[in-house]
XYZ file of C-alpha atoms in Angstrom:
593
model
C 134.265 140.485 74.768
C 134.445 143.501 72.479
C 133.907 141.204 69.493
C 130.762 139.785 71.037
C 129.503 143.288 71.807
C 130.132 144.421 68.229
C 128.370 141.315 66.905
C 125.345 142.021 69.088
C 125.251 145.652 67.988
C 125.491 144.640 64.319
C 122.766 142.042 64.798
C 120.489 144.726 66.169
C 121.246 147.227 63.437
C 120.899 144.699 60.589
C 117.458 143.513 61.655
C 118.301 140.159 63.249
C 117.545 140.434 66.980
C 117.407 136.643 67.281
C 121.096 136.501 66.301
C 121.888 139.097 68.946
C 120.126 137.094 71.646
C 121.916 133.911 70.540
C 125.307 135.616 70.670
C 124.532 137.025 74.095
C 123.550 133.589 75.382
C 126.710 132.053 73.900
C 128.899 134.665 75.548
C 127.137 134.036 78.852
C 127.913 130.330 78.632
C 131.535 130.884 77.684
C 132.073 133.263 80.622
C 135.552 134.455 79.637
C 137.765 136.374 82.024
C 137.416 140.140 81.693
C 139.516 141.729 79.011
C 140.474 145.382 78.517
C 137.892 147.576 76.897
C 134.800 146.375 78.736
C 133.502 149.931 79.010
C 133.880 150.382 75.253
C 132.028 147.125 74.670
C 129.157 148.269 76.877
C 129.020 151.564 74.992
C 128.818 149.682 71.682
C 125.965 147.521 72.951
C 124.118 150.606 74.204
C 124.647 152.327 70.838
C 123.346 149.262 69.007
C 120.265 149.131 71.195
C 119.618 152.835 70.658
C 119.945 152.362 66.895
C 117.489 149.469 67.047
C 114.955 151.637 68.883
C 115.394 154.420 66.326
C 114.833 151.951 63.475
C 111.605 150.728 65.053
C 112.835 147.201 65.803
C 110.989 144.824 68.095
C 111.703 146.295 71.520
C 111.323 143.096 73.491
C 114.248 141.643 71.527
C 116.278 144.782 72.166
C 115.681 144.423 75.875
C 116.655 140.745 75.718
C 119.968 141.675 74.106
C 120.637 144.298 76.766
C 119.828 141.757 79.447
C 122.168 139.198 77.862
C 125.026 141.698 77.854
C 124.327 142.614 81.456
C 124.576 138.950 82.477
C 127.790 138.501 80.472
C 129.378 141.497 82.119
C 128.248 140.490 85.596
C 129.385 136.880 85.397
C 132.701 137.696 83.789
C 133.755 139.657 86.867
C 133.510 143.177 85.541
C 135.023 145.791 87.813
C 131.943 148.011 87.897
C 128.690 146.160 87.149
C 126.770 149.273 88.234
C 127.488 150.650 84.765
C 125.633 147.785 83.140
C 122.795 147.999 85.632
C 122.383 151.650 84.675
C 122.628 150.985 80.932
C 120.064 148.206 80.953
C 117.860 150.214 83.301
C 117.862 153.132 80.870
C 117.131 150.743 78.014
C 114.235 149.354 80.011
C 112.807 152.834 80.565
C 113.029 153.608 76.843
C 111.317 150.335 75.968
C 108.594 150.979 78.534
C 107.629 154.170 76.681
C 107.710 152.519 73.262
C 105.921 149.182 73.628
C 102.652 147.792 74.965
C 103.533 144.153 74.326
C 102.801 141.672 77.156
C 106.221 140.095 76.486
C 107.793 143.212 77.933
C 106.533 142.220 81.383
C 108.444 138.939 81.225
C 111.591 140.681 80.040
C 111.280 143.170 82.882
C 110.961 140.355 85.433
C 114.028 138.614 83.977
C 116.036 141.828 84.227
C 115.060 142.329 87.864
C 115.953 138.740 88.803
C 119.317 139.065 87.033
C 120.382 142.033 89.134
C 123.070 141.193 91.701
C 121.589 140.240 95.042
C 117.983 140.531 93.847
C 116.986 137.254 95.486
C 118.749 138.095 98.753
C 116.814 141.258 99.527
C 115.860 141.368 103.230
C 112.233 140.471 103.786
C 111.497 143.659 105.696
C 112.376 145.708 102.610
C 109.767 144.179 100.301
C 106.568 145.442 101.939
C 107.554 149.125 102.323
C 108.997 149.140 98.799
C 105.668 147.842 97.507
C 103.824 150.438 99.573
C 105.898 153.151 97.883
C 105.984 151.652 94.390
C 102.230 151.357 93.916
C 101.465 155.011 94.779
C 104.295 156.059 92.473
C 102.764 153.960 89.688
C 99.297 155.342 90.355
C 100.311 158.980 90.689
C 103.163 159.432 88.210
C 101.976 161.229 85.038
C 101.864 159.076 81.914
C 103.101 160.320 78.574
C 102.220 157.784 75.882
C 103.534 158.889 72.460
C 100.726 159.513 70.003
C 102.416 157.422 67.306
C 102.542 154.455 69.709
C 98.820 154.740 70.434
C 98.032 154.906 66.730
C 100.370 152.015 65.916
C 98.870 149.682 68.508
C 95.242 150.622 67.835
C 93.939 148.703 64.813
C 91.203 150.455 62.920
C 87.701 148.975 62.684
C 86.837 149.444 59.020
C 83.225 150.569 58.753
C 82.938 152.245 62.163
C 83.948 155.796 61.382
C 81.510 158.605 60.558
C 82.185 158.115 56.830
C 82.081 154.583 55.363
C 82.465 153.465 51.766
C 80.060 150.679 50.846
C 81.652 147.227 50.958
C 84.699 148.050 53.076
C 83.447 146.095 56.081
C 84.537 143.021 54.129
C 88.023 143.490 55.607
C 86.652 142.449 59.022
C 84.525 139.453 58.108
C 87.328 136.866 58.102
C 89.430 138.417 60.861
C 89.297 136.498 64.203
C 90.949 139.298 66.203
C 89.218 140.109 69.451
C 87.360 143.436 69.713
C 85.746 143.272 73.143
C 84.365 141.021 75.848
C 80.899 141.667 77.276
C 79.691 140.341 80.645
C 75.999 140.577 81.554
C 74.506 140.343 85.045
C 71.981 137.757 83.846
C 71.834 135.142 81.036
C 71.283 136.509 77.537
C 68.924 134.345 75.489
C 69.225 136.100 72.114
C 72.285 137.234 70.119
C 72.748 140.894 71.101
C 73.018 143.540 68.422
C 75.869 145.698 69.736
C 75.082 149.061 68.221
C 77.997 151.118 66.897
C 77.459 154.072 64.549
C 74.259 155.173 62.782
C 74.737 156.592 59.269
C 71.906 158.502 57.606
C 73.376 160.090 54.462
C 74.117 158.132 51.259
C 75.357 159.162 47.826
C 75.284 155.767 46.105
C 78.807 154.736 47.172
C 79.296 155.805 50.769
C 77.345 156.331 53.973
C 78.140 159.082 56.447
C 76.679 161.101 59.286
C 76.939 164.697 60.372
C 75.300 164.102 63.746
C 76.628 166.440 66.418
C 78.091 164.978 69.610
C 77.356 166.132 73.131
C 78.847 165.194 76.487
C 76.868 162.343 78.040
C 75.684 163.302 81.543
C 76.885 161.289 84.524
C 74.970 158.068 85.041
C 72.066 158.669 87.447
C 70.742 155.126 87.981
C 69.111 152.396 85.909
C 65.468 151.416 85.673
C 64.299 148.246 87.389
C 64.403 146.079 84.260
C 67.816 147.300 83.056
C 70.557 144.751 82.406
C 74.081 145.629 83.488
C 76.779 144.960 80.895
C 80.520 145.323 81.620
C 82.772 145.559 78.560
C 86.544 145.294 78.083
C 87.153 146.990 74.730
C 90.411 146.829 72.772
C 91.910 150.098 71.559
C 90.675 151.271 68.166
C 91.046 154.704 66.524
C 87.313 155.193 65.955
C 86.616 155.361 69.713
C 83.115 153.857 69.403
C 81.545 152.200 72.475
C 79.259 149.319 71.488
C 75.929 149.072 73.326
C 72.950 146.707 72.721
C 69.283 147.297 73.468
C 68.006 150.622 74.752
C 70.635 152.240 76.990
C 69.810 153.951 80.279
C 73.389 155.128 80.732
C 77.057 154.442 80.026
C 80.005 154.897 82.384
C 83.641 154.459 81.286
C 85.440 154.485 84.639
C 84.753 158.177 85.014
C 86.135 159.100 81.568
C 84.286 161.585 79.381
C 81.755 159.881 77.085
C 79.995 161.576 74.162
C 76.750 160.635 72.449
C 75.771 161.799 68.984
C 72.288 162.562 67.703
C 72.082 159.094 66.155
C 72.478 157.431 69.551
C 76.102 156.298 69.108
C 78.491 156.509 72.073
C 82.066 157.715 71.610
C 85.163 157.980 73.804
C 87.017 161.146 72.734
C 90.786 161.391 72.798
C 93.581 159.102 71.610
C 92.962 155.364 71.139
C 93.150 153.357 74.360
C 91.769 150.122 75.779
C 88.787 150.927 77.956
C 86.507 149.205 80.433
C 82.989 150.590 80.461
C 79.610 149.687 81.932
C 76.253 150.108 80.202
C 72.775 149.681 81.666
C 70.527 148.501 78.847
C 66.960 147.264 78.386
C 65.878 144.428 76.046
C 65.148 143.517 73.363
C 68.717 143.320 72.106
C 67.963 142.373 68.485
C 65.436 143.019 65.686
C 62.317 144.646 67.049
C 64.313 146.896 69.365
C 62.869 150.369 69.638
C 64.727 153.567 70.390
C 62.705 156.347 72.018
C 65.390 158.961 71.341
C 64.297 161.356 68.648
C 67.410 163.515 68.489
C 68.199 162.579 64.887
C 66.142 164.180 62.130
C 64.469 161.323 60.178
C 65.695 161.369 56.588
C 63.858 160.218 53.478
C 66.123 161.759 50.827
C 67.157 159.198 48.211
C 70.412 159.097 46.221
C 70.187 158.936 42.438
C 68.887 155.461 41.499
C 67.789 153.933 38.231
C 64.190 153.384 37.197
C 64.829 149.637 37.409
C 65.520 149.870 41.136
C 62.454 152.045 41.702
C 60.328 149.494 39.852
C 61.645 146.635 42.027
C 60.683 148.482 45.206
C 57.277 149.571 43.901
C 56.407 145.971 43.018
C 57.161 144.835 46.584
C 55.216 147.546 48.456
C 52.411 148.254 45.976
C 49.625 146.835 48.174
C 51.350 147.315 51.548
C 50.466 150.168 53.878
C 52.266 151.556 56.925
C 55.983 151.873 57.766
C 56.254 148.593 59.713
C 54.460 146.491 57.114
C 56.431 148.019 54.244
C 59.790 147.472 55.958
C 58.882 143.883 56.849
C 57.893 143.212 53.232
C 61.078 144.735 51.847
C 63.229 142.827 54.353
C 61.568 139.516 53.453
C 62.032 140.247 49.745
C 65.756 140.904 50.114
C 66.336 137.881 52.360
C 64.521 135.564 49.974
C 65.789 136.889 46.638
C 69.481 137.592 47.261
C 72.416 135.455 48.442
C 74.941 136.157 51.173
C 78.695 136.122 50.496
C 81.655 137.502 52.430
C 83.507 138.273 49.204
C 81.247 140.170 46.795
C 82.485 140.872 43.304
C 83.343 144.260 41.819
C 83.832 146.229 45.015
C 84.988 149.206 42.961
C 81.958 149.354 40.695
C 80.694 152.836 39.903
C 77.279 152.052 41.460
C 77.892 149.089 43.817
C 74.382 149.058 45.309
C 72.651 148.961 41.920
C 75.038 146.264 40.749
C 74.094 144.213 43.829
C 70.345 144.655 43.254
C 70.268 144.214 39.480
C 73.263 142.058 38.501
C 75.337 140.093 41.024
C 72.438 139.572 43.499
C 74.916 138.545 46.200
C 76.746 140.469 48.892
C 77.390 140.735 52.603
C 75.474 142.547 55.339
C 76.470 146.044 54.197
C 74.801 145.485 50.822
C 71.619 144.056 52.357
C 71.377 146.880 54.901
C 72.086 149.581 52.300
C 69.546 148.079 49.915
C 66.848 147.997 52.607
C 67.617 151.540 53.762
C 67.383 152.950 50.231
C 64.311 150.843 49.392
C 62.626 152.016 52.584
C 63.196 155.642 51.649
C 61.841 154.967 48.150
C 58.751 153.617 49.932
C 58.514 156.787 52.033
C 59.938 155.398 55.289
C 62.791 157.285 57.048
C 65.764 154.945 57.526
C 69.391 154.819 58.600
C 72.116 152.161 58.452
C 73.711 150.972 61.698
C 77.121 149.298 61.853
C 77.977 147.185 64.884
C 78.431 143.582 65.968
C 76.000 140.697 66.375
C 76.374 137.841 68.830
C 79.774 136.505 69.822
C 81.425 133.445 71.336
C 79.473 132.460 74.432
C 82.085 131.401 76.996
C 79.295 131.247 79.614
C 75.563 132.108 79.703
C 76.467 135.667 80.717
C 79.729 136.238 78.850
C 80.449 136.898 75.167
C 83.730 137.410 73.336
C 83.139 139.498 70.209
C 85.593 139.304 67.314
C 86.025 141.293 64.146
C 84.239 138.698 62.050
C 81.102 139.327 64.147
C 80.844 142.771 62.494
C 77.416 143.404 61.020
C 75.209 146.076 59.458
C 71.458 146.443 59.829
C 68.725 149.068 59.463
C 66.667 151.268 61.769
C 63.488 152.861 60.428
C 61.309 155.581 61.940
C 57.678 154.501 62.352
C 56.436 157.965 63.259
C 57.105 157.611 66.958
C 60.411 155.780 67.450
C 63.261 154.035 65.660
C 62.795 150.280 65.094
C 65.554 147.741 64.329
C 65.217 145.365 61.369
C 67.849 143.033 59.862
C 67.409 141.950 56.221
C 70.598 139.833 55.969
C 70.016 136.056 55.710
C 71.276 134.022 58.669
C 74.872 132.868 58.147
C 77.330 130.832 60.182
C 80.276 132.699 61.700
C 83.830 131.454 60.984
C 85.326 128.855 63.307
C 86.386 130.286 66.657
C 90.092 130.370 67.617
C 91.491 127.579 69.796
C 91.929 127.579 73.557
C 95.598 128.613 73.395
C 94.712 131.737 71.416
C 91.967 132.615 73.883
C 94.358 132.289 76.839
C 96.848 134.564 75.054
C 94.061 137.097 74.515
C 93.164 137.054 78.217
C 96.789 137.689 79.183
C 97.113 140.466 76.611
C 93.914 142.079 77.896
C 95.175 142.026 81.488
C 98.464 143.575 80.372
C 96.684 146.237 78.318
C 94.641 147.190 81.369
C 97.917 147.650 83.250
C 99.885 149.648 80.694
C 96.799 151.612 79.608
C 96.500 153.188 83.059
C 96.748 156.765 81.807
C 96.176 160.128 83.435
C 92.382 160.160 83.128
C 92.113 156.729 84.718
C 94.505 157.829 87.486
C 92.143 160.650 88.410
C 89.138 158.310 88.397
C 90.850 155.720 90.619
C 92.069 158.364 93.059
C 88.524 159.668 93.358
C 87.103 156.187 94.012
C 89.777 155.301 96.567
C 89.233 158.600 98.359
C 85.558 157.808 98.863
C 86.238 154.329 100.282
C 89.426 154.537 102.346
C 88.816 157.721 104.329
C 85.373 159.070 103.419
C 85.717 162.267 105.460
C 89.313 163.143 104.599
C 90.489 165.349 101.776
C 90.699 163.743 98.319
C 94.507 163.862 98.121
C 95.081 162.400 101.604
C 92.522 159.664 101.023
C 94.026 158.705 97.671
C 97.551 158.547 99.097
C 96.483 156.391 102.044
C 94.477 154.097 99.820
C 97.239 153.569 97.286
C 99.775 152.972 100.076
C 97.457 150.333 101.532
C 97.138 148.661 98.128
C 100.910 148.821 97.733
C 101.452 147.096 101.082
C 99.163 144.290 99.963
C 101.096 143.998 96.704
C 104.308 143.903 98.717
C 102.989 141.037 100.838
C 102.078 139.108 97.690
C 105.534 139.809 96.237
C 107.106 138.616 99.483
C 105.214 135.352 99.255
C 106.229 134.891 95.622
C 109.856 135.631 96.460
C 109.818 132.965 99.148
C 108.429 130.468 96.663
C 111.119 131.351 94.114
C 113.959 131.216 96.624
C 112.907 128.141 98.578
C 111.220 126.015 95.934
C 112.081 126.989 92.379
C 115.725 127.986 92.815
C 117.056 126.255 95.950
C 120.313 125.120 94.441
C 121.014 128.307 92.521
C 120.311 130.622 95.440
C 121.332 128.757 98.585
C 124.141 126.552 97.341
C 127.050 127.577 95.081
C 127.597 125.238 92.128
C 131.040 123.865 93.122
C 133.163 123.409 96.298
C 135.574 126.240 95.462
C 132.686 128.685 94.998
C 131.352 127.578 98.357
C 134.704 128.485 99.889
C 134.419 131.948 98.295
C 130.973 132.355 99.830
C 132.354 131.285 103.197
C 135.115 133.883 102.863
C 132.550 136.623 102.221
C 130.605 135.498 105.272
C 133.809 135.714 107.346
C 134.340 139.276 106.148
C 130.770 140.191 107.098
C 131.226 138.684 110.559
C 134.436 140.686 111.071
C 132.709 143.986 110.238
C 133.563 144.327 106.547
C 130.551 145.940 104.830
C 131.218 144.669 101.324
C 128.363 145.818 99.004
C 126.146 142.788 98.541
C 125.430 143.485 94.861
C 129.110 143.180 93.860
C 130.112 139.949 92.107
C 132.952 138.016 93.719
C 135.848 139.491 91.725
C 134.601 143.056 92.102
C 134.145 142.413 95.830
C 137.755 141.169 96.111
C 139.038 144.309 94.407
C 136.836 146.458 96.655
C 138.498 144.814 99.661
C 141.956 145.145 98.061
C 141.511 148.893 97.732
C 141.261 148.990 101.525
C 143.623 146.162 102.518
C 146.053 145.070 99.815
C 147.091 141.778 101.447
C 143.573 140.679 102.255
C 142.334 141.688 98.809
C 145.143 139.773 97.084
C 144.277 136.539 98.936
C 140.568 136.951 98.254
C 141.140 137.705 94.551
C 143.306 134.591 94.127
C 140.554 132.553 95.767
C 137.966 134.020 93.393
C 140.095 133.181 90.340
C 140.355 129.579 91.550
C 136.564 129.464 91.671
C 136.267 131.055 88.213
C 138.678 128.483 86.755
C 136.419 125.725 88.027
C 133.063 127.365 87.307
C 133.772 128.866 83.896
C 137.020 127.289 82.743
C 136.039 123.668 83.254
C 139.001 122.915 85.544
C 138.751 120.195 88.189
C 137.899 121.410 91.681
C 139.731 118.761 93.715
C 143.355 119.811 92.894
C 142.488 123.384 93.907
C 140.594 122.609 97.091
C 143.662 122.613 99.366
C 144.893 125.964 98.082
C 141.381 127.386 98.456
C 141.318 126.359 102.128
C 144.732 127.938 102.692
C 143.504 131.199 101.212
C 140.383 131.029 103.383
C 142.626 130.751 106.455
C 144.575 133.797 105.246
C 141.306 135.726 104.950
C 140.291 134.681 108.477
C 143.634 135.784 109.906
C 143.858 139.065 107.985
C 140.255 140.114 108.502
């Protein structure tokens, strides 16, 4: 047993958690009789798991190893399985603070089911436990380490306030999901989900210095507004993507900021978020923005005379901001080619190289070229980075991935900002398969669960208080509401437990695997009938020793009976030659009890 524990610990520390799980499973199958030094073995496993956590190893595998050791110790008849329950429980708590993986939920369920007597819990216990557990979950403060938030939140290149030209290329072949948008009516055109607006350019990078202000609470949409609900993955930039002209944005009561360029931001550490926006069409080119917070800019970075000549030739006989921008957009779309992998990303003047030499690039180059050309023609412009379109899973539902990232231009016509897109139409990469999409849905549901942080707790408590007991105090209403939700969860858990016990595991739960083990179960039932309150979570051997500490003769008979069952169950011995002796020992238990 100690050897197995050392092997598991070494497997963890040397970076091979799969080996540790395999060794744990092998030890479980072997099921050897307990040997001296079990406590030391448990300590070694715990030390190995702690070392694995410190080294940043995959925490789901660490939990699986701890679970395997717990099962080994339990089934081998350890004297005090409570020690292992505590060790694995502590390991579980550590893992819960260090991982957001959906696999952790399955490992947690396996650990709970492996606990002694977990499937024999009285039915009347489940509902009140649920009623208590849910309020505890809702009200307990959450402390998510900052490094964990940063590790799990993948950056969206091109969506910060300072973007180097060409870096959006990292997103254009990445199928990772960014958000899902659900509209309250069918959307007939690919929406342009607006991210950040950048209005300063030095020839290599775009940036903005727009100040942010707290967005006021949503006061109600206009009659023609479309409601859009979004489930957004965590990303460090904290940008909320909104199409059309927004009337308001609400992120489950969380603080939302809006900058002078019209971009919405969620301050604070990265987190998955669900937000609602009320927006008015159009959602694509031709969209107008009545907000005039941003100062229109016409300053131009240093450009060559060749670039100035190109622009002058296009707009020489064209008057007015709209006509000039339309002419420049048509010129770029008809004279330059689209590619996701432009050459010479690190050129000293990437925009001039695109316009004068390579004549091919992706959306960032087209948008930057139009923005600079517009300013050369006297039209205030800014570049907007966001997403266009998405995978339509229904007429009202879009899944937006990283490769849907896009850049376009907004120009100021003297009264409002107008959207124009100079990039030629291109086909998006092939969408992921159905299996990947199902995995994404499960991961999103899990993220919503583990991302329930302190700010969201306050928002939910406030909503529950207004529904459950409208005239009561906020704290009392929230407590009653969460207890009610917990009772419902308990009822669901009760139904699931009945399914597991009566359908999925009838043989394992209701019927011991061999005739000698059934005699042991009968002996424990006799003890219960005679008033012996043997702790139900104790495995058979530990239960026999518990009885022996109180009645030596009775405990000796019961322990011999248990060893007969272990010989058959784990040692591969035949049950029939031992059946008579097992019945004799059962009679001794009946008489002595």
